[in-house]
Amino acid sequence: MRFRCITFIAALILAASCGESDESMCTRVFNLALTQYKAMDTLLGESELPRTTENDSLITSKPSWWCAGFYPGSLWYIYLQTGDTEVKALAEKNTHKLYQETQKARSHDIGFVTNCSYGNAWRITGDTCWRKPVIDAARALCSRFNPAVGATMSWNTSPKRPQWKYPVIIDNMMNLELLMEAHKLCGTDSLREIAITHARTTAKNHFRPDFTCWHVVDYDPDNGSVRMKCTHQGYSDDSAWARGQSWGLYGYTMMYRESGEPEFLKQAESIAGALIPRLPEDGIPYWDYDDPAAPSTYRDASAGAIMASALLELSRLSTDTVLADLCQKTARRQLKTLCSADYLAPEGSNGHFLLRHSVGNMPGGSEVDVPLTYADYYLLEALLRLSGKL
Ligand code: GLY
């Protein structure tokens, strides 16, 4: 163990001093992931998935938590990079934990849960046994679509949030990937149409003239009119909550890749053009771009990792060569920071997560400056994109 720690620290020092290549950075981080994620599995009960840490100890979630798909998804990514058969078995086991979740859309999060687990299992192995839950979940998600609004509802109405009638959050752009994947699998056009309509409605109502976005838009379910634009996890209603901006960037980039509709490429390019100049030097956003306490406030590594993954994809898709180059350079800068000792945890620490310093819900006072399962997932995805494996 002591020897491994010394090796890891030596690798970090070497990386910092001699300008590590992309390939060696990927290898280094995936080797760490292989060890950390295998160790993490030994701490999980039959129906438990990793969520975050408290005092460096692992906190788990039930399969119904919105983040439950990211651990199996990360295991699939580690398998894709390493070909390790033990990790494949863990990916299978942890994916199966989520089967019930693919059958009923309690919220829009069925998209995150299913696409990261079953979706990656299908895309990475090509084994047809993984396809049906993807199609089932997409059909379940469509039951949340209201044509009067032109969007799927994110959260159910609840006495805890009496102010909203039909809340749609920017995060929901991410769930459209499930619909587009299922459309490819079963050919049902309505899945694609619902995804495209949702993306168009969101572009129209969530975005400000400067291409930052609100977190929540609440609609009147009877006629689709906008009732309210506000935040749930951001600094203020009119601020740019960092992870929300990353979800938007990723969502429109993905929707262009999947649909070929040029309006989505334009939207993604405009979002990237708005966010990149607002990043701090090392590329990792503060948890909210408009927190007046910056620089004396928290970074959100998850927002940085999601953004890096999206920017690499956008740099591949954009025909604007200047912007594509800027996206590529920014993503590299972000990954260099995330893969440095400032963010990447030493082996055996951090509840076996990779990244430190994410923020889940600052106004709610939960998950502040901690590891989060999705920060790791998007870091691994971005590294796979960097090395051309995705
Ligand atoms: N989807 C919830 C979040 O990004 O925190």
Short mmCIF file of C-alpha atoms and ligand atoms in Angstrom, two decimals:
data_model
loop_
_atom_site.label_atom_id
_atom_site.label_comp_id
_atom_site.label_asym_id
_atom_site.label_seq_id
_atom_site.Cartn_x
_atom_site.Cartn_y
_atom_site.Cartn_z
CA MET A 1 0.00 0.00 0.00
CA ARG A 2 2.81 2.38 1.00
CA PHE A 3 4.65 1.51 -2.20
CA ARG A 4 1.51 2.23 -4.29
CA CYS A 5 1.08 5.61 -2.62
CA ILE A 6 4.68 6.55 -3.32
CA THR A 7 4.30 5.43 -6.95
CA PHE A 8 1.17 7.54 -7.32
CA ILE A 9 2.80 10.64 -5.82
CA ALA A 10 5.86 10.11 -8.00
CA ALA A 11 3.63 9.88 -11.07
CA LEU A 12 1.93 13.14 -10.12
CA ILE A 13 5.23 14.95 -9.61
CA LEU A 14 6.52 13.60 -12.92
CA ALA A 15 3.32 14.66 -14.65
CA ALA A 16 3.54 18.16 -13.23
CA SER A 17 7.21 18.60 -14.04
CA CYS A 18 7.52 17.25 -17.57
CA GLY A 19 4.19 17.97 -19.30
CA GLU A 20 2.45 14.62 -19.37
CA SER A 21 1.06 13.33 -22.68
CA ASP A 22 -2.70 12.78 -23.06
CA GLU A 23 -2.09 9.06 -23.33
CA SER A 24 -0.12 8.79 -20.13
CA MET A 25 -2.64 10.97 -18.28
CA CYS A 26 -5.46 8.63 -19.40
CA THR A 27 -3.49 5.55 -18.43
CA ARG A 28 -2.62 6.99 -15.04
CA VAL A 29 -6.21 7.97 -14.21
CA PHE A 30 -7.77 4.73 -15.47
CA ASN A 31 -5.25 2.67 -13.50
CA LEU A 32 -6.29 4.60 -10.41
CA ALA A 33 -9.97 4.13 -11.32
CA LEU A 34 -9.49 0.39 -11.72
CA THR A 35 -8.18 0.06 -8.18
CA GLN A 36 -10.51 2.59 -6.54
CA TYR A 37 -13.68 1.31 -8.19
CA LYS A 38 -12.98 -2.35 -7.46
CA ALA A 39 -12.38 -1.45 -3.82
CA MET A 40 -15.57 0.60 -3.76
CA ASP A 41 -17.64 -2.37 -4.86
CA THR A 42 -16.56 -4.38 -1.82
CA LEU A 43 -18.26 -1.77 0.39
CA LEU A 44 -21.63 -1.94 -1.35
CA GLY A 45 -24.69 -3.87 -0.20
CA GLU A 46 -26.94 -5.75 -2.61
CA SER A 47 -29.06 -2.69 -3.48
CA GLU A 48 -26.56 0.06 -2.82
CA LEU A 49 -24.74 2.39 -5.17
CA PRO A 50 -22.03 4.94 -4.30
CA ARG A 51 -23.10 8.57 -3.92
CA THR A 52 -20.51 10.68 -2.05
CA THR A 53 -18.51 10.71 1.22
CA GLU A 54 -18.81 12.04 4.72
CA ASN A 55 -15.54 12.38 6.66
CA ASP A 56 -13.82 10.41 3.91
CA SER A 57 -16.20 7.43 4.29
CA LEU A 58 -18.43 6.22 1.52
CA ILE A 59 -22.10 7.28 1.53
CA THR A 60 -24.31 5.11 -0.63
CA SER A 61 -27.72 5.52 -2.24
CA LYS A 62 -30.64 3.33 -3.17
CA PRO A 63 -31.21 2.49 -6.84
CA SER A 64 -33.96 5.14 -6.91
CA TRP A 65 -31.52 8.04 -6.35
CA TRP A 66 -30.91 10.08 -9.53
CA CYS A 67 -27.18 9.30 -9.44
CA ALA A 68 -27.51 5.52 -9.21
CA GLY A 69 -26.50 4.91 -12.85
CA PHE A 70 -23.15 6.68 -12.71
CA TYR A 71 -21.22 3.97 -10.84
CA PRO A 72 -22.14 1.20 -13.27
CA GLY A 73 -21.54 3.70 -16.08
CA SER A 74 -18.03 4.43 -14.79
CA LEU A 75 -17.35 0.70 -14.49
CA TRP A 76 -18.35 0.28 -18.16
CA TYR A 77 -15.98 3.11 -19.12
CA ILE A 78 -13.16 1.52 -17.11
CA TYR A 79 -13.86 -1.76 -18.89
CA LEU A 80 -13.79 0.00 -22.27
CA GLN A 81 -10.38 1.48 -21.52
CA THR A 82 -8.75 -1.49 -19.76
CA GLY A 83 -10.59 -4.62 -21.00
CA ASP A 84 -10.41 -5.89 -17.41
CA THR A 85 -12.86 -8.80 -17.10
CA GLU A 86 -13.32 -8.43 -13.33
CA VAL A 87 -14.45 -4.87 -13.85
CA LYS A 88 -16.83 -6.05 -16.57
CA ALA A 89 -18.43 -8.45 -14.08
CA LEU A 90 -18.81 -5.58 -11.59
CA ALA A 91 -20.34 -3.40 -14.28
CA GLU A 92 -22.87 -6.13 -15.08
CA LYS A 93 -23.74 -6.71 -11.42
CA ASN A 94 -24.21 -3.01 -10.67
CA THR A 95 -26.21 -2.42 -13.84
CA HIS A 96 -28.64 -5.20 -12.89
CA LYS A 97 -29.30 -3.44 -9.57
CA LEU A 98 -31.17 -0.79 -11.55
CA TYR A 99 -33.59 -2.94 -13.54
CA GLN A 100 -36.69 -1.90 -11.57
CA GLU A 101 -35.77 1.74 -12.10
CA THR A 102 -35.97 1.34 -15.86
CA GLN A 103 -39.61 0.29 -15.70
CA LYS A 104 -41.23 3.36 -14.17
CA ALA A 105 -40.49 7.08 -14.59
CA ARG A 106 -40.67 8.48 -11.06
CA SER A 107 -38.97 11.61 -12.47
CA HIS A 108 -36.96 12.63 -15.53
CA ASP A 109 -33.92 11.06 -13.85
CA ILE A 110 -34.81 7.71 -15.42
CA GLY A 111 -32.75 9.05 -18.33
CA PHE A 112 -29.57 9.52 -16.29
CA VAL A 113 -30.07 6.23 -14.47
CA THR A 114 -30.76 4.08 -17.52
CA ASN A 115 -28.59 5.62 -20.18
CA CYS A 116 -25.40 5.59 -18.09
CA SER A 117 -25.89 1.98 -16.99
CA TYR A 118 -27.89 -0.08 -19.52
CA GLY A 119 -27.16 2.39 -22.34
CA ASN A 120 -23.40 2.08 -21.90
CA ALA A 121 -23.66 -1.68 -21.41
CA TRP A 122 -25.34 -1.88 -24.82
CA ARG A 123 -23.03 0.56 -26.60
CA ILE A 124 -19.84 -0.92 -25.16
CA THR A 125 -20.57 -4.66 -25.39
CA GLY A 126 -23.04 -4.72 -28.31
CA ASP A 127 -24.85 -7.49 -26.41
CA THR A 128 -28.57 -7.29 -27.27
CA CYS A 129 -29.62 -8.38 -23.76
CA TRP A 130 -29.09 -4.76 -22.62
CA ARG A 131 -31.42 -3.16 -25.16
CA LYS A 132 -34.90 -3.77 -23.79
CA PRO A 133 -34.51 -1.82 -20.52
CA VAL A 134 -33.28 1.15 -22.61
CA ILE A 135 -36.43 1.03 -24.75
CA ASP A 136 -38.71 0.42 -21.73
CA ALA A 137 -37.22 3.39 -19.88
CA ALA A 138 -37.50 5.69 -22.89
CA ARG A 139 -41.19 4.81 -23.26
CA ALA A 140 -41.69 5.44 -19.54
CA LEU A 141 -39.97 8.83 -19.83
CA CYS A 142 -42.34 9.77 -22.69
CA SER A 143 -45.29 9.34 -20.33
CA ARG A 144 -44.01 12.58 -18.73
CA PHE A 145 -44.34 14.54 -21.98
CA ASN A 146 -47.13 17.11 -22.23
CA PRO A 147 -47.70 18.39 -25.79
CA ALA A 148 -49.22 21.64 -24.49
CA VAL A 149 -45.87 22.43 -22.83
CA GLY A 150 -43.64 20.73 -25.37
CA ALA A 151 -41.39 19.22 -22.68
CA THR A 152 -41.17 16.27 -20.31
CA MET A 153 -41.79 17.19 -16.68
CA SER A 154 -38.70 16.97 -14.47
CA TRP A 155 -40.02 16.60 -10.93
CA ASN A 156 -43.50 15.60 -9.83
CA THR A 157 -45.52 18.28 -8.15
CA SER A 158 -45.27 17.92 -4.40
CA PRO A 159 -46.46 19.62 -1.22
CA LYS A 160 -42.74 20.22 -0.55
CA ARG A 161 -42.61 22.47 -3.64
CA PRO A 162 -46.10 23.98 -3.87
CA GLN A 163 -44.84 26.87 -5.99
CA TRP A 164 -44.45 24.72 -9.15
CA LYS A 165 -47.04 23.13 -11.42
CA TYR A 166 -44.88 21.69 -14.19
CA PRO A 167 -41.19 22.20 -13.40
CA VAL A 168 -38.64 21.58 -16.13
CA ILE A 169 -34.98 21.90 -15.16
CA ILE A 170 -32.04 22.41 -17.49
CA ASP A 171 -30.61 19.06 -16.28
CA ASN A 172 -33.43 17.41 -18.20
CA MET A 173 -31.58 18.05 -21.50
CA MET A 174 -29.36 15.13 -20.48
CA ASN A 175 -32.27 12.70 -20.42
CA LEU A 176 -32.96 13.23 -24.11
CA GLU A 177 -30.02 10.97 -24.95
CA LEU A 178 -32.05 8.02 -23.68
CA LEU A 179 -34.87 8.90 -26.08
CA MET A 180 -32.50 9.27 -29.04
CA GLU A 181 -30.78 5.97 -28.22
CA ALA A 182 -34.09 4.12 -27.92
CA HIS A 183 -35.25 5.66 -31.21
CA LYS A 184 -32.20 4.14 -32.91
CA LEU A 185 -32.96 0.78 -31.29
CA CYS A 186 -36.68 0.47 -31.99
CA GLY A 187 -37.35 3.05 -34.72
CA THR A 188 -40.29 4.68 -32.94
CA ASP A 189 -40.38 8.22 -34.37
CA SER A 190 -42.26 9.75 -31.45
CA LEU A 191 -39.22 9.18 -29.19
CA ARG A 192 -37.07 11.36 -31.46
CA GLU A 193 -39.85 13.92 -31.91
CA ILE A 194 -40.35 14.30 -28.16
CA ALA A 195 -36.60 14.78 -27.63
CA ILE A 196 -36.39 17.41 -30.38
CA THR A 197 -39.49 19.25 -29.13
CA HIS A 198 -38.17 19.29 -25.56
CA ALA A 199 -34.82 20.67 -26.74
CA ARG A 200 -36.55 23.40 -28.79
CA THR A 201 -38.84 24.40 -25.91
CA THR A 202 -35.85 24.57 -23.56
CA ALA A 203 -33.79 26.66 -26.01
CA LYS A 204 -36.70 29.10 -26.22
CA ASN A 205 -37.53 29.44 -22.52
CA HIS A 206 -34.50 28.48 -20.42
CA PHE A 207 -31.87 30.68 -22.07
CA ARG A 208 -31.08 34.32 -21.49
CA PRO A 209 -29.81 36.67 -24.21
CA ASP A 210 -26.21 36.02 -23.02
CA PHE A 211 -26.72 32.20 -23.42
CA THR A 212 -26.53 31.40 -19.73
CA CYS A 213 -29.63 29.62 -18.50
CA TRP A 214 -32.09 29.49 -15.67
CA HIS A 215 -32.17 26.30 -13.65
CA VAL A 216 -35.94 25.85 -13.40
CA VAL A 217 -38.72 26.95 -15.75
CA ASP A 218 -42.18 26.23 -14.45
CA TYR A 219 -45.02 25.89 -16.97
CA ASP A 220 -48.78 25.95 -16.88
CA PRO A 221 -49.60 22.36 -17.87
CA ASP A 222 -52.93 23.42 -19.43
CA ASN A 223 -51.61 25.88 -21.98
CA GLY A 224 -47.80 25.70 -21.83
CA SER A 225 -47.31 29.30 -20.74
CA VAL A 226 -44.27 30.05 -18.58
CA ARG A 227 -45.25 30.67 -14.95
CA MET A 228 -41.86 31.23 -13.38
CA LYS A 229 -38.11 31.15 -14.05
CA CYS A 230 -35.98 30.53 -10.99
CA THR A 231 -33.30 28.43 -9.36
CA HIS A 232 -33.25 25.42 -7.06
CA GLN A 233 -29.51 24.81 -6.68
CA GLY A 234 -27.97 28.07 -7.84
CA TYR A 235 -26.87 31.24 -6.03
CA SER A 236 -29.96 33.22 -7.11
CA ASP A 237 -32.79 33.03 -9.61
CA ASP A 238 -30.85 35.09 -12.11
CA SER A 239 -27.40 33.60 -11.57
CA ALA A 240 -25.61 31.02 -13.72
CA TRP A 241 -25.49 27.83 -11.62
CA ALA A 242 -22.36 26.11 -12.92
CA ARG A 243 -23.56 22.53 -13.28
CA GLY A 244 -26.74 23.69 -14.97
CA GLN A 245 -24.67 25.54 -17.58
CA SER A 246 -22.64 22.36 -18.17
CA TRP A 247 -25.80 20.25 -18.52
CA GLY A 248 -27.08 22.69 -21.14
CA LEU A 249 -23.82 22.69 -23.10
CA TYR A 250 -23.62 18.90 -23.02
CA GLY A 251 -27.32 18.47 -23.84
CA TYR A 252 -27.28 20.60 -27.01
CA THR A 253 -23.99 19.12 -28.20
CA MET A 254 -25.43 15.63 -27.77
CA MET A 255 -28.73 16.61 -29.43
CA TYR A 256 -26.87 17.90 -32.49
CA ARG A 257 -24.80 14.71 -32.68
CA GLU A 258 -27.90 12.54 -32.41
CA SER A 259 -30.36 14.54 -34.54
CA GLY A 260 -28.19 16.44 -37.02
CA GLU A 261 -30.41 19.53 -36.47
CA PRO A 262 -28.16 22.60 -37.05
CA GLU A 263 -30.07 24.76 -34.53
CA PHE A 264 -28.73 22.56 -31.71
CA LEU A 265 -25.15 22.95 -32.89
CA LYS A 266 -25.63 26.72 -32.96
CA GLN A 267 -27.07 26.62 -29.44
CA ALA A 268 -24.14 24.54 -28.12
CA GLU A 269 -21.60 26.84 -29.81
CA SER A 270 -23.26 29.91 -28.31
CA ILE A 271 -23.26 28.37 -24.83
CA ALA A 272 -19.58 27.42 -25.14
CA GLY A 273 -18.79 30.94 -26.39
CA ALA A 274 -20.53 32.41 -23.34
CA LEU A 275 -19.00 30.13 -20.68
CA ILE A 276 -15.37 29.74 -21.73
CA PRO A 277 -14.39 33.40 -21.16
CA ARG A 278 -15.93 33.24 -17.69
CA LEU A 279 -13.82 30.33 -16.44
CA PRO A 280 -11.07 30.84 -13.89
CA GLU A 281 -7.49 30.34 -15.07
CA ASP A 282 -7.37 26.59 -14.34
CA GLY A 283 -10.67 25.94 -16.16
CA ILE A 284 -12.76 24.68 -13.24
CA PRO A 285 -15.87 26.81 -12.59
CA TYR A 286 -16.90 28.11 -9.23
CA TRP A 287 -20.09 26.32 -8.17
CA ASP A 288 -22.05 29.31 -9.52
CA TYR A 289 -20.52 31.67 -12.08
CA ASP A 290 -22.20 34.58 -10.28
CA ASP A 291 -21.37 33.84 -6.65
CA PRO A 292 -20.11 37.26 -5.51
CA ALA A 293 -17.81 35.54 -2.98
CA ALA A 294 -15.56 34.23 -5.80
CA PRO A 295 -12.64 33.60 -5.66
CA SER A 296 -13.27 32.78 -1.99
CA THR A 297 -15.89 30.18 -2.74
CA TYR A 298 -16.06 26.56 -3.83
CA ARG A 299 -15.21 25.12 -7.22
CA ASP A 300 -17.44 22.44 -8.69
CA ALA A 301 -15.32 19.67 -10.20
CA SER A 302 -18.46 17.97 -11.53
CA ALA A 303 -19.35 21.05 -13.60
CA GLY A 304 -15.76 21.09 -14.91
CA ALA A 305 -15.80 17.40 -15.86
CA ILE A 306 -19.20 17.57 -17.62
CA MET A 307 -18.05 20.66 -19.48
CA ALA A 308 -14.74 19.07 -20.54
CA SER A 309 -16.57 16.07 -21.96
CA ALA A 310 -19.05 18.30 -23.82
CA LEU A 311 -16.34 20.62 -25.17
CA LEU A 312 -14.34 17.72 -26.60
CA GLU A 313 -17.45 16.45 -28.38
CA LEU A 314 -18.31 19.94 -29.61
CA SER A 315 -14.79 20.48 -30.92
CA ARG A 316 -15.25 17.34 -33.02
CA LEU A 317 -18.66 18.42 -34.37
CA SER A 318 -18.25 22.16 -34.90
CA THR A 319 -17.34 23.49 -38.33
CA ASP A 320 -16.19 26.78 -36.79
CA THR A 321 -12.50 25.96 -36.63
CA VAL A 322 -11.62 28.82 -34.29
CA LEU A 323 -14.29 27.83 -31.79
CA ALA A 324 -13.46 24.13 -32.15
CA ASP A 325 -9.84 24.86 -31.32
CA LEU A 326 -10.86 26.94 -28.29
CA CYS A 327 -13.15 24.13 -27.06
CA GLN A 328 -10.37 21.57 -27.45
CA LYS A 329 -7.80 23.73 -25.64
CA THR A 330 -10.23 24.57 -22.82
CA ALA A 331 -11.16 20.93 -22.28
CA ARG A 332 -7.47 19.96 -22.14
CA ARG A 333 -6.84 22.70 -19.57
CA GLN A 334 -9.77 21.45 -17.49
CA LEU A 335 -8.61 17.83 -17.66
CA LYS A 336 -5.05 18.75 -16.75
CA THR A 337 -6.39 20.47 -13.63
CA LEU A 338 -8.80 17.69 -12.71
CA CYS A 339 -6.09 15.06 -13.15
CA SER A 340 -3.65 16.96 -10.94
CA ALA A 341 -3.13 16.46 -7.21
CA ASP A 342 -5.37 19.49 -6.60
CA TYR A 343 -8.45 17.45 -7.55
CA LEU A 344 -7.52 13.80 -8.03
CA ALA A 345 -7.46 11.85 -4.77
CA PRO A 346 -4.62 9.51 -3.80
CA GLU A 347 -5.38 5.81 -3.99
CA GLY A 348 -7.18 4.41 -0.96
CA SER A 349 -8.63 7.79 0.08
CA ASN A 350 -11.74 9.83 -0.75
CA GLY A 351 -14.17 6.93 -0.19
CA HIS A 352 -12.56 5.40 -3.32
CA PHE A 353 -13.90 8.16 -5.55
CA LEU A 354 -11.49 9.77 -8.01
CA LEU A 355 -12.26 13.47 -7.80
CA ARG A 356 -12.57 15.77 -4.81
CA HIS A 357 -14.16 19.23 -4.69
CA SER A 358 -17.63 19.00 -6.17
CA VAL A 359 -20.76 20.78 -5.00
CA GLY A 360 -24.12 19.01 -5.03
CA ASN A 361 -26.58 21.47 -3.55
CA MET A 362 -25.11 24.60 -2.00
CA PRO A 363 -28.38 26.37 -1.06
CA GLY A 364 -29.64 23.10 0.44
CA GLY A 365 -26.37 22.82 2.40
CA SER A 366 -25.75 19.29 1.19
CA GLU A 367 -22.78 17.75 -0.62
CA VAL A 368 -20.55 20.81 -0.49
CA ASP A 369 -16.88 20.33 -1.48
CA VAL A 370 -17.12 16.55 -1.65
CA PRO A 371 -16.63 13.75 -4.17
CA LEU A 372 -19.69 12.99 -6.29
CA THR A 373 -20.26 9.90 -8.39
CA TYR A 374 -21.12 11.88 -11.52
CA ALA A 375 -17.96 14.01 -11.37
CA ASP A 376 -15.96 10.79 -11.77
CA TYR A 377 -18.24 9.49 -14.53
CA TYR A 378 -17.82 12.57 -16.73
CA LEU A 379 -14.08 12.75 -16.02
CA LEU A 380 -13.66 9.20 -17.33
CA GLU A 381 -15.91 9.96 -20.30
CA ALA A 382 -13.89 13.08 -21.14
CA LEU A 383 -10.63 11.11 -20.98
CA LEU A 384 -12.07 8.47 -23.31
CA ARG A 385 -13.05 11.26 -25.70
CA LEU A 386 -9.59 12.79 -25.43
CA SER A 387 -8.03 9.46 -26.41
CA GLY A 388 -10.52 8.90 -29.25
CA LYS A 389 -12.15 5.83 -27.67
CA LEU A 390 -15.59 7.47 -27.53
N1 GLY B 1 -29.68 16.80 -11.56
C1 GLY B 1 -29.33 17.34 -10.33
C2 GLY B 1 -28.00 18.01 -10.26
O1 GLY B 1 -27.31 18.27 -11.21
O2 GLY B 1 -27.63 18.32 -9.15
#
